[in-house]
Coordinates of C-alpha atoms in Angstrom, one line a residue:
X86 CA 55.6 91.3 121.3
X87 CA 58.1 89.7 119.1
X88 CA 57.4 85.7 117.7
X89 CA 60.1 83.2 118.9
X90 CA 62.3 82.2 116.7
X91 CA 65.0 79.3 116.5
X92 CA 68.3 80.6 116.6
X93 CA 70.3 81.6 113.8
X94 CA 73.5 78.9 112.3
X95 CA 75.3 81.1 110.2
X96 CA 78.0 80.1 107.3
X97 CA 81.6 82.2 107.6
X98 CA 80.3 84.9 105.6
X99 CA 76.8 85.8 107.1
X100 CA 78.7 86.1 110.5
X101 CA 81.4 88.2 109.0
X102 CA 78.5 90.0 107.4
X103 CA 76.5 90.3 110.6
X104 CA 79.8 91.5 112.6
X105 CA 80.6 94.5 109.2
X106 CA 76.4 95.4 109.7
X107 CA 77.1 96.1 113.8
X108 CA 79.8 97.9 112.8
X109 CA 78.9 99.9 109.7
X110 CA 75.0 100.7 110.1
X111 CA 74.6 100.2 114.2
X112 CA 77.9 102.4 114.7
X113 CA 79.2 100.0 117.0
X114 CA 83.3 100.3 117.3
X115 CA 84.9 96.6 115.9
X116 CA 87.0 97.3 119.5
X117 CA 83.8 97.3 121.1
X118 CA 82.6 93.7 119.8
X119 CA 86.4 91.9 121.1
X120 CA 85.5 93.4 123.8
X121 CA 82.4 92.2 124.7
X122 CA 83.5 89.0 123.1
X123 CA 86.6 88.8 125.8
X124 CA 84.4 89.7 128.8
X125 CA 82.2 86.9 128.1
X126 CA 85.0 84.0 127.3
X127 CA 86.5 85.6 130.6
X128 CA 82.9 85.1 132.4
X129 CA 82.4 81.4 131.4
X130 CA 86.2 80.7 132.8
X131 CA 85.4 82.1 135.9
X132 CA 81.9 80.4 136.2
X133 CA 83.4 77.1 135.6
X134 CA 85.3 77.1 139.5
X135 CA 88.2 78.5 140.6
X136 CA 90.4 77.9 137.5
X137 CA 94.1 78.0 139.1
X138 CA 96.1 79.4 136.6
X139 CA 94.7 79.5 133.2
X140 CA 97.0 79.3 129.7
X141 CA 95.4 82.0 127.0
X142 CA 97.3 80.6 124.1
X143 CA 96.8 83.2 121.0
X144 CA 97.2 83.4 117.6
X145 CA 98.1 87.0 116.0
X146 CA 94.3 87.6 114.4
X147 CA 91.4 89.2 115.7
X148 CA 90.8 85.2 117.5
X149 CA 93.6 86.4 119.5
X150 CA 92.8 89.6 120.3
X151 CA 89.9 88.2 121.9
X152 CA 92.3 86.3 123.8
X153 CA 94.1 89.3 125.3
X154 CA 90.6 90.6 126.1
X155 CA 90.0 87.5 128.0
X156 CA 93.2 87.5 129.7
X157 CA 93.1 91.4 130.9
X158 CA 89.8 90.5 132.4
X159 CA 90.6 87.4 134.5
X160 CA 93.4 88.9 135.6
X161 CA 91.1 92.1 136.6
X162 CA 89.0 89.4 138.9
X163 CA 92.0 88.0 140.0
X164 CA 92.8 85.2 138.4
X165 CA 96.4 84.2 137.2
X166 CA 96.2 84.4 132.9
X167 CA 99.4 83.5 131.5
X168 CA 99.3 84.6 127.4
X169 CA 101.4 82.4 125.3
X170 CA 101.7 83.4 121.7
X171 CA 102.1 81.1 118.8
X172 CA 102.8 83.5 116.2
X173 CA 105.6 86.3 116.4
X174 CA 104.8 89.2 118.1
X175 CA 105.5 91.4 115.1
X176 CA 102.5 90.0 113.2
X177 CA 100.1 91.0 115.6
X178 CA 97.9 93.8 113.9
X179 CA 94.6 95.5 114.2
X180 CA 92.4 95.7 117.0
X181 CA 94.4 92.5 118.2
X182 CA 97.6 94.7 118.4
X183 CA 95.3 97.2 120.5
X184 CA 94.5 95.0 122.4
X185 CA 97.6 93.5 123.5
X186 CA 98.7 97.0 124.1
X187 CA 95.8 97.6 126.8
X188 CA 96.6 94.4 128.3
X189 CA 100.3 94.7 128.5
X190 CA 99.3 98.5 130.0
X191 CA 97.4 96.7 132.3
X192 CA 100.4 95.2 133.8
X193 CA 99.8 91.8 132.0
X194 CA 102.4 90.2 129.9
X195 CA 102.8 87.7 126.8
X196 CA 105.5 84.9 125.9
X197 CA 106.2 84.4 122.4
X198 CA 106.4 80.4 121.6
X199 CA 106.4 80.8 117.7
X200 CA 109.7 79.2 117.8
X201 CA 108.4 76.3 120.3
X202 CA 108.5 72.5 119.6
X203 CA 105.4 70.2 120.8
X204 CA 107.8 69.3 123.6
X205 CA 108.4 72.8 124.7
X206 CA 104.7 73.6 124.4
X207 CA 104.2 71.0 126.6
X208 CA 106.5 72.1 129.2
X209 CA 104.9 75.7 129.1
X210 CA 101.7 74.4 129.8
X211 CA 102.4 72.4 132.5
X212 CA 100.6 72.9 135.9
X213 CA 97.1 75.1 133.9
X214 CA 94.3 74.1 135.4
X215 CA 92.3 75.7 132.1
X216 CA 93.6 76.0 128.5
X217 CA 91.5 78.8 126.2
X218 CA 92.5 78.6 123.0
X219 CA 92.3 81.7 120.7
X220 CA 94.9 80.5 117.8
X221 CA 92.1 80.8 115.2
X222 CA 89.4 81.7 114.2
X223 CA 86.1 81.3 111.9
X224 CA 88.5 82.0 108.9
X225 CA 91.0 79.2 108.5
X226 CA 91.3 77.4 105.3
X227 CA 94.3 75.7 105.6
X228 CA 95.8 72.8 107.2
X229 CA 97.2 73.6 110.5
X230 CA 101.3 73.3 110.6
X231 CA 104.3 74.4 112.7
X232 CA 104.3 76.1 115.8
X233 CA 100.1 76.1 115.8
X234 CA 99.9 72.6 115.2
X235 CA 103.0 72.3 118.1
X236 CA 100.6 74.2 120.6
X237 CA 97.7 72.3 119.7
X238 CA 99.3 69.1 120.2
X239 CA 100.4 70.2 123.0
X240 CA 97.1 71.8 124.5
X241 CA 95.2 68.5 123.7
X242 CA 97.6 66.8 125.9
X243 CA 97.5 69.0 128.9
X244 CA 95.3 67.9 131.6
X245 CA 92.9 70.6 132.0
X246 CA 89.9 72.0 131.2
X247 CA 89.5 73.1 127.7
X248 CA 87.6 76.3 126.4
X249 CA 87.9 77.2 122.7
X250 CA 87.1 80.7 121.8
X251 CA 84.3 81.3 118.8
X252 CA 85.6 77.6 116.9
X253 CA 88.2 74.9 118.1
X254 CA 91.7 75.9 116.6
X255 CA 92.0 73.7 113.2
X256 CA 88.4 73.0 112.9
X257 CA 86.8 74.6 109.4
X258 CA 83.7 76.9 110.4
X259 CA 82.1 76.3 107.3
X260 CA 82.2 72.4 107.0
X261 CA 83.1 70.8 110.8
X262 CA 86.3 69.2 108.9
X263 CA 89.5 69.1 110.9
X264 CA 92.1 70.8 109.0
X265 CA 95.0 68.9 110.1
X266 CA 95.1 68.9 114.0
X267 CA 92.2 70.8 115.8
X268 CA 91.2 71.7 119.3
X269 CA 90.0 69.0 121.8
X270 CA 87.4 71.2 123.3
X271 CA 85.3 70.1 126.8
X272 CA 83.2 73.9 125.8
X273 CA 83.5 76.5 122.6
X274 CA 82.0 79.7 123.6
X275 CA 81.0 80.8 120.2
X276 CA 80.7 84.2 119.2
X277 CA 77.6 86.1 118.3
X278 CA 75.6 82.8 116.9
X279 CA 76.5 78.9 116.0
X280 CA 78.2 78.6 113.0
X281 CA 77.9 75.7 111.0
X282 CA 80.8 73.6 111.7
X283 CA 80.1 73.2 115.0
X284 CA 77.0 71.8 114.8
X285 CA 76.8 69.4 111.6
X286 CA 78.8 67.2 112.3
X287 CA 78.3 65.3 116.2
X288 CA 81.6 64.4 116.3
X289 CA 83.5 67.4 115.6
X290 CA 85.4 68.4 118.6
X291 CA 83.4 71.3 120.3
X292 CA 82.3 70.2 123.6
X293 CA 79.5 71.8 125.0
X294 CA 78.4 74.9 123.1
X295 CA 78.0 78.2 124.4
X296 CA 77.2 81.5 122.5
X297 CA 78.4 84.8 123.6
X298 CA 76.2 87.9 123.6
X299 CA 78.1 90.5 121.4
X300 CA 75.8 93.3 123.0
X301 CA 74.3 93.5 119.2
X302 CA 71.9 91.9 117.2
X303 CA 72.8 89.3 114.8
X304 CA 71.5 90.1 111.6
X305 CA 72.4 88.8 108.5
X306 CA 73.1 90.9 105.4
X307 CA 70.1 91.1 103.6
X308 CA 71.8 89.5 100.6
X309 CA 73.2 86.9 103.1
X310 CA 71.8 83.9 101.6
X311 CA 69.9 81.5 102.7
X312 CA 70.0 80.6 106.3
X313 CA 70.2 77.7 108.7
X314 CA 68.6 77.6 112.0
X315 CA 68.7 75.8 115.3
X316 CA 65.7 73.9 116.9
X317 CA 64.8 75.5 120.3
X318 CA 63.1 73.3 122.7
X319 CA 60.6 76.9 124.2
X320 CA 59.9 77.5 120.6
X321 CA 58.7 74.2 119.7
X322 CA 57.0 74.0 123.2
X323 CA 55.3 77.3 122.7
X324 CA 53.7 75.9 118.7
X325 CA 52.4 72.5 120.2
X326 CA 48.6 71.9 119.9
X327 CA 46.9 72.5 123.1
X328 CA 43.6 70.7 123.9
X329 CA 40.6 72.6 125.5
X330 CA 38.5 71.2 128.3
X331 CA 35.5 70.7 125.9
X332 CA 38.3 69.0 123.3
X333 CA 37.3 64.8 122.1
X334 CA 38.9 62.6 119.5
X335 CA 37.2 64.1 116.6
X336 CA 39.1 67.8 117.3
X337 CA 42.2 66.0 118.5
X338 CA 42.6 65.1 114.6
X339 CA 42.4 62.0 112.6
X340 CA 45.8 60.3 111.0
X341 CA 45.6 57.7 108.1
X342 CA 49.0 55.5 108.3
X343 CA 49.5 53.6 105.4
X344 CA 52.0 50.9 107.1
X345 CA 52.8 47.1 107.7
X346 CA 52.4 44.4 106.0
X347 CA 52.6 40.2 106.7
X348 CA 55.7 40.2 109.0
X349 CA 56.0 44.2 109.1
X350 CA 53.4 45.3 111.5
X351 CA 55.7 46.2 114.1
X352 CA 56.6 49.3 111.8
X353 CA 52.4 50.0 111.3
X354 CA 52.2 49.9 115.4
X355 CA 55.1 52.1 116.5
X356 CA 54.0 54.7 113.8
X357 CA 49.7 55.1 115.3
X358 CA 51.0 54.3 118.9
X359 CA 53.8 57.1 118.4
X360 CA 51.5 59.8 116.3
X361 CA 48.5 58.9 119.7
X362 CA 51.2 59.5 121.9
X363 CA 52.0 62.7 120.5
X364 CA 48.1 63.6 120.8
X365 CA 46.0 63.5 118.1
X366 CA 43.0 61.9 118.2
X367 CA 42.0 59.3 116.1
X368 CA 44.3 56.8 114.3
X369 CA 43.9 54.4 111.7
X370 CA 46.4 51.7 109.9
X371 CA 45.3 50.9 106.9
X372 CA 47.2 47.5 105.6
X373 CA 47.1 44.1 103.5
X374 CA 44.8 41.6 104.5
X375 CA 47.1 39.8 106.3
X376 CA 48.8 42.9 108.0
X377 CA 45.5 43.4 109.2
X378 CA 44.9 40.3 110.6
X379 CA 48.3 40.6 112.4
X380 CA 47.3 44.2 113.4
X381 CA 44.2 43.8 114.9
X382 CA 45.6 40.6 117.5
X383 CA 48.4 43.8 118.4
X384 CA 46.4 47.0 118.8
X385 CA 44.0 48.2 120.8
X386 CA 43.7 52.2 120.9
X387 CA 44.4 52.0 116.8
X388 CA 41.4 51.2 114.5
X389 CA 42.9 48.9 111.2
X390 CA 41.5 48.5 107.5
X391 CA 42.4 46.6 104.8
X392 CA 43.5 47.8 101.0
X393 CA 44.1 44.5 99.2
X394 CA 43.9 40.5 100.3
X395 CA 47.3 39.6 98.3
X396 CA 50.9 40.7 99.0
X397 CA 50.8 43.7 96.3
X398 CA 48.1 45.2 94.9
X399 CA 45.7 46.2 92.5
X400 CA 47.1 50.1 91.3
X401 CA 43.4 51.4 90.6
X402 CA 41.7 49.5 93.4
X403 CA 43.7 50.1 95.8
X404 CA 44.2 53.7 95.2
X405 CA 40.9 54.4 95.1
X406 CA 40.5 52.8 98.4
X407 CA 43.1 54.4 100.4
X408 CA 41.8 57.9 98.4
X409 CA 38.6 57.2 100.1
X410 CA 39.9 56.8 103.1
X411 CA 42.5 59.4 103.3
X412 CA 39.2 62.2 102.8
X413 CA 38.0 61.4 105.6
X414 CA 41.2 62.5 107.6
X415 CA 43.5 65.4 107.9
X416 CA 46.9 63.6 107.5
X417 CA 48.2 60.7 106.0
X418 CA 52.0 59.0 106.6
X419 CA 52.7 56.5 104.2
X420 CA 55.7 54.2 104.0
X421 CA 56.8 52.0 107.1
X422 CA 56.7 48.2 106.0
X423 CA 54.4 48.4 103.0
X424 CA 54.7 45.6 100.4
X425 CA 57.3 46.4 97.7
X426 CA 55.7 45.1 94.2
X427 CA 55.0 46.9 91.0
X428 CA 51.0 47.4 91.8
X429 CA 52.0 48.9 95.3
X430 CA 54.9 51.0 93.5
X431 CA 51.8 52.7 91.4
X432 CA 49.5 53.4 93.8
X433 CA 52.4 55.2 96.2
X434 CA 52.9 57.2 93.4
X435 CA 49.7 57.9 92.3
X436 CA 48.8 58.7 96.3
X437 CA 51.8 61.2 96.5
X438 CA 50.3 63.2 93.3
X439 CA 46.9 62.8 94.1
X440 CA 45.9 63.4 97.6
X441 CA 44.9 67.4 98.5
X442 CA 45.6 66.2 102.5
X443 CA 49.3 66.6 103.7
X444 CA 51.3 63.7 103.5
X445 CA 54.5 62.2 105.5
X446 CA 56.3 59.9 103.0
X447 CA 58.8 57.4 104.5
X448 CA 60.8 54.1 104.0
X449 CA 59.4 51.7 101.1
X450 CA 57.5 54.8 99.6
X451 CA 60.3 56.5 98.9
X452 CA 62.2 54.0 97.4
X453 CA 59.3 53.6 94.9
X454 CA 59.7 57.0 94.0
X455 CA 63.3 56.9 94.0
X456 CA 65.2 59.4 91.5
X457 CA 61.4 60.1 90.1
X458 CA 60.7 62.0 93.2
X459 CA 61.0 65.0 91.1
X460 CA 58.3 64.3 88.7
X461 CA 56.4 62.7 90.8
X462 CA 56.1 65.7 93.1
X463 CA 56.4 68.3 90.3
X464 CA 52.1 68.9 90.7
X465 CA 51.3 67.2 93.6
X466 CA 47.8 68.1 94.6
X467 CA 48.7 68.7 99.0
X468 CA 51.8 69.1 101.2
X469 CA 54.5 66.8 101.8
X470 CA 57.5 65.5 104.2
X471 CA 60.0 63.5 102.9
X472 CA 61.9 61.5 105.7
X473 CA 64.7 59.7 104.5
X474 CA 67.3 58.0 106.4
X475 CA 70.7 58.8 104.0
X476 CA 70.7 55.9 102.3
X477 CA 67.0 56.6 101.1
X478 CA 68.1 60.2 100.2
X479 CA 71.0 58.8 98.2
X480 CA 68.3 57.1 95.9
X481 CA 66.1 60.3 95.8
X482 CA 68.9 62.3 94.5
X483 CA 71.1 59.8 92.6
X484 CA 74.3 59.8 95.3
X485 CA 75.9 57.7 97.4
X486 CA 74.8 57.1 101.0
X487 CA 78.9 58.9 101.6
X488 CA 78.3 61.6 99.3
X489 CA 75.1 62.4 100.9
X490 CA 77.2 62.3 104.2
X491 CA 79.8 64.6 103.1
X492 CA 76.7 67.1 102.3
X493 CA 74.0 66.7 104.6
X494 CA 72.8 70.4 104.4
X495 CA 73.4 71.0 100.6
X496 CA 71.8 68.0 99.6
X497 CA 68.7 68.3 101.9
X498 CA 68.1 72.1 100.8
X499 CA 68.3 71.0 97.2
X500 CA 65.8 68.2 97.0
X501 CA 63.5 70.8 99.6
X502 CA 63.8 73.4 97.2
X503 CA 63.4 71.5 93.8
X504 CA 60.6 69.4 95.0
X505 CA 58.6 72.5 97.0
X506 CA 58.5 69.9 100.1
X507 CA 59.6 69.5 103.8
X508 CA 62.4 67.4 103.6
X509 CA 63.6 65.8 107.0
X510 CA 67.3 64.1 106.7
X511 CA 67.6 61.7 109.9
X512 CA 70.4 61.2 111.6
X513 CA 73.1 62.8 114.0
X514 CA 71.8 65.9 114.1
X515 CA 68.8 65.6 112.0
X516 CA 68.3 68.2 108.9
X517 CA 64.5 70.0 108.3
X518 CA 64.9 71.7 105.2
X519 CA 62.0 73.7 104.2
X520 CA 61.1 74.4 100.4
X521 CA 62.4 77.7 100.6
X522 CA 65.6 76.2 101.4
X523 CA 65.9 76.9 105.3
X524 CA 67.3 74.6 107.1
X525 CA 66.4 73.6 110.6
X526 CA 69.2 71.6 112.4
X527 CA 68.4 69.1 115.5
X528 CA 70.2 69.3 118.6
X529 CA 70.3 65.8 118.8
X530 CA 73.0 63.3 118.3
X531 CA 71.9 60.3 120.1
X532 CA 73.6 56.7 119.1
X533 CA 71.0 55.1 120.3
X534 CA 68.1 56.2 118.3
X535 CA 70.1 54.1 115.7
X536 CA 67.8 51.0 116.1
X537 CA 65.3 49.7 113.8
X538 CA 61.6 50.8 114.0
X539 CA 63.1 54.6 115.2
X540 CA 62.0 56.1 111.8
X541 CA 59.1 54.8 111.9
X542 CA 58.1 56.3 114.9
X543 CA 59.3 60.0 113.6
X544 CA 56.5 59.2 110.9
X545 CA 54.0 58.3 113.2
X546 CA 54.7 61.4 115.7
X547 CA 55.0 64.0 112.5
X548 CA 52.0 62.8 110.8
X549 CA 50.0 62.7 114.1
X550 CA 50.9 66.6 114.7
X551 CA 50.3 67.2 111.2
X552 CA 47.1 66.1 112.1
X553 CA 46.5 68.4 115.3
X554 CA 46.9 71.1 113.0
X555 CA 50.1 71.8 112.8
X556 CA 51.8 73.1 109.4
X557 CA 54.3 70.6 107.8
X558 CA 57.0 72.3 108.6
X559 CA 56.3 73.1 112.2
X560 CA 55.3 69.9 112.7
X561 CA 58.5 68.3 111.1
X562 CA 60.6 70.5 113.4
X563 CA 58.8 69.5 116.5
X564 CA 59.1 65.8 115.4
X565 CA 62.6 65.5 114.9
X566 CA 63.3 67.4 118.3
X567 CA 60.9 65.7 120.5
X568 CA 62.0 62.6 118.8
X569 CA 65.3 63.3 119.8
X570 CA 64.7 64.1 123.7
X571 CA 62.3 61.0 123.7
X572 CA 65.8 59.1 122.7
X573 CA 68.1 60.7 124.7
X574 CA 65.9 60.5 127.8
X575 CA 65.1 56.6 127.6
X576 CA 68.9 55.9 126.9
X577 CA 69.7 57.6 129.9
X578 CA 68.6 54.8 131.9
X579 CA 68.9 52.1 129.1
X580 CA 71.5 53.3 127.1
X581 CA 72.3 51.4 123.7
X582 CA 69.6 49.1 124.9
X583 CA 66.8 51.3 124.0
X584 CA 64.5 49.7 121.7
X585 CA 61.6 52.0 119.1
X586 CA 58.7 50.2 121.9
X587 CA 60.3 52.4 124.0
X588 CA 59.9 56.1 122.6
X589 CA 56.0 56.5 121.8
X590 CA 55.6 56.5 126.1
X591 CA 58.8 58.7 126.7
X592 CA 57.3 61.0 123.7
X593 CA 54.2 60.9 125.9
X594 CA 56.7 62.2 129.1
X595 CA 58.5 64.9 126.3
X596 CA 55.5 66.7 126.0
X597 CA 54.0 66.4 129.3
X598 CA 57.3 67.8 131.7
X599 CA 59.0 70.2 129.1
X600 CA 61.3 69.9 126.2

């Protein structure tokens, strides 16, 4: 029985490379693929509700051809498809223009608007009840202009329901960027597997996304490159921890959280209530005298000690301390609300080195590492997951919080790879890099996570299934996604009002009824 796997995300070339493979070493006819592609863009139409007439605009690629395909079969189940092209005629070529032949033999016929204005566009797409548009497709590198951009314009404004074939018309497969005007679409039924610019960026316009079974298995080229994948809620359900009935605290795994300090608790509490919530079995906060003080009036389920009775510390005593506590556990998270002086700055550093348990390293102790992350990571003696929130990645890697925005997935992989640690980069659609540069991408783009103390609780949950047993990067991956449905379920009934007390109990309700 095969493992599960999270599906594949795949750059312009691995799918083109995938699509050359089904063709060259399965034997499968290119013609065959449109077609299969067509049938099932013509099978979502259909299983949206009676669609009234639907407007197939196409361009004069192989994005169109799938068009014709789609249009020869609606009209085949009865459905009145209307082909409107936005290139000349003439320049249709390939399987495209053999297509168009089978579907003009089929009694269907096309309307060449090359020469069109927005206005006319308009006019011709008055009265569709469903727009698919198959203008483009993964391979557009330019900005969109003349009659294209006149029929996009035109299509965004129609009032119907809007189905993009493989990638939204204007929308760059490789990056998410809009290449001028782009395709408004409510679904993109994507061909084969996701590719990348429709899912890094949460606002690009793709709708709801749906991927269409080719009939073949995507494989990338064995030279392909490294790969992205996407976070599937049955795979991360099926690695979860499961408790026997002869399971108690002790097996349910221990978590050391380095957290809080005099007016930072809250950060200490959401991380142990978060990582209990996600089951393991023991927690303890280890803070300054006074956190602990304000801890232990707070908690009741999380046991507290104390590293050092002033606001910083002592770099040797301290480190020892928290060493000697962290062998008696099997994970430690470090970071959340953690006093900021030069004495706390050397033991973070010294801890990330030193400890042989896996580590989740977050907030304040990542700042003190800042662009040193490399050497201080270059022999570290145990596993470790980075969390940065962009800002803190900017001062890992020595970028701005923008050009860490501009790229997520490039600069995630890099500090993954060249520090040989998970590296989670929150956000929209949160990035798990792993150190041999694959990265994991979160379904999840939920405003509302955007409140304070939300990190804080992805360090608490990771490190707490870190604990359980779970491998850093499993773990990571199960974090940021269960994270993410905790979020999106408690805004559903609060919306932006959810606040980070909120998600250890949703976690709890995750886990428990199904991701």
């Amino acid at each position: 029985m095969s493992v599960p796997t999270h599906p594949l995300v795949l750059t312009v070339d691995q799918m083109r490379g995938a699509d050359r493979g089904a063709v060259e070493t399965l034997g499968v006819p290119s013609l065959l693929l449109m077609e299969n592609a067509g049938r099932g863009v013509a099978e979502l139409v259909v299983s949206r509700g009676a669609p009234g007439w639907v407007a197939v605009v196409c361009g004069a690629g192989a994005n169109g051809g799938d068009g014709f395909v789609i249009a020869r079969h609606l009209a085949r189940r009865g459905v009145d498809a209307r082909v409107l092209l936005c290139a000349p005629r003439a320049r249709v070529a390939g399987d495209a223009a053999i297509m168009l032949g089978a579907l003009e033999r089929a009694g269907g016929g096309v309307e060449d608007g090359s020469a069109w204005d927005e206005a006319r566009w308009r006019l011709a797409l008055s009265g569709a009840r469903v727009v698919v548009d198959a203008i483009f497709g993964i391979g557009l590198r330019d900005d969109v202009t003349g009659a294209p951009a006149a029929a996009l314009a035109a299509m965004n404004a129609a009032s119907a329901d809007k189905i993009a074939v493989d990638v939204p018309s204007g929308l760059d497969a490789e990056t998410g960027r809009v290449r001028g005007v782009a395709f408004r679409a409510d679904v993109t039924a994507t061909m084969g597997a996701r590719k990348l610019g429709l899912v890094l960026d949460a606002d690009a316009p793709v709708g709801a996304l749906e991927v269409i079974d080719l009939g073949v298995p995507i494989v990338p080229a064995a030279d392909a490159g490294l790969l992205a994948r996407w976070l599937d809620g049955g795979v991360i359900r099926a690695g979860l921890p499961r408790r026997g009935a002869t399971a108690h605290k002790g097996t349910a795994g221990h978590l050391l959280v380095i957290a809080g300090s005099a007016g930072k608790t809250g950060a200490a509490v959401l991380a142990g209530r978060a990582a209990l919530r996600g089951g393991v079995g023991l927690v303890t906060v280890a803070s300054t005298a006074a956190g602990q003080a304000a801890l232990d009036a707070k908690v009741v389920e999380i046991m507290t000690e104390r590293y050092t009775d002033t606001d910083d510390a002592d770099a040797r005593e301290t480190a020892n301390k928290l060493a000697a506590l962290a062998g008696k556990v099997r994970a430690v998270a470090i970071g959340p609300g953690i006093p900021t002086g030069p004495g706390m700055r050397a033991v973070v550093r010294d801890l990330v080195a030193r400890l042989t348990v896996p580590m989740v390293v977050d907030a304040d102790a990542l700042n003190m590492m800042g662009s040193d992350v490399g050497r201080v990571l270059s022999n570290v003696a145990g596993p470790r997951i980075l969390t940065p929130h962009p800002a803190e990645m900017g001062r890992l890697v020595g970028k701005s919080t923008a050009e860490v925005q501009e790229d997520r997935l490039g600069v995630a992989r890099a500090l993954a790879t060249r520090t040989r640690s998970v590296v989670v980069l929150k956000g929209a659609r949160t990035l798990v890099a792993a150190p041999d540069g694959t990265v994991f991408v979160n379904p999840t783009a939920c405003g509302a996570l955007g409140t304070a103390g939300s990190g804080d609780v992805l360090t608490g949950l990771i490190g707490g299934l870190v604990a359980q047993g779970m491998t850093p990067l499993a773990a990571a991956c199960a974090g940021v996604f269960i994270h993410g449905a905790a979020g999106e379920r408690v805004a559903a009934r609060v919306g932006s009002g959810l606040t980070s007390g909120d998600l250890p109990d949703a976690i709890a309700d995750v886990i428990q009824t199904g991701l």
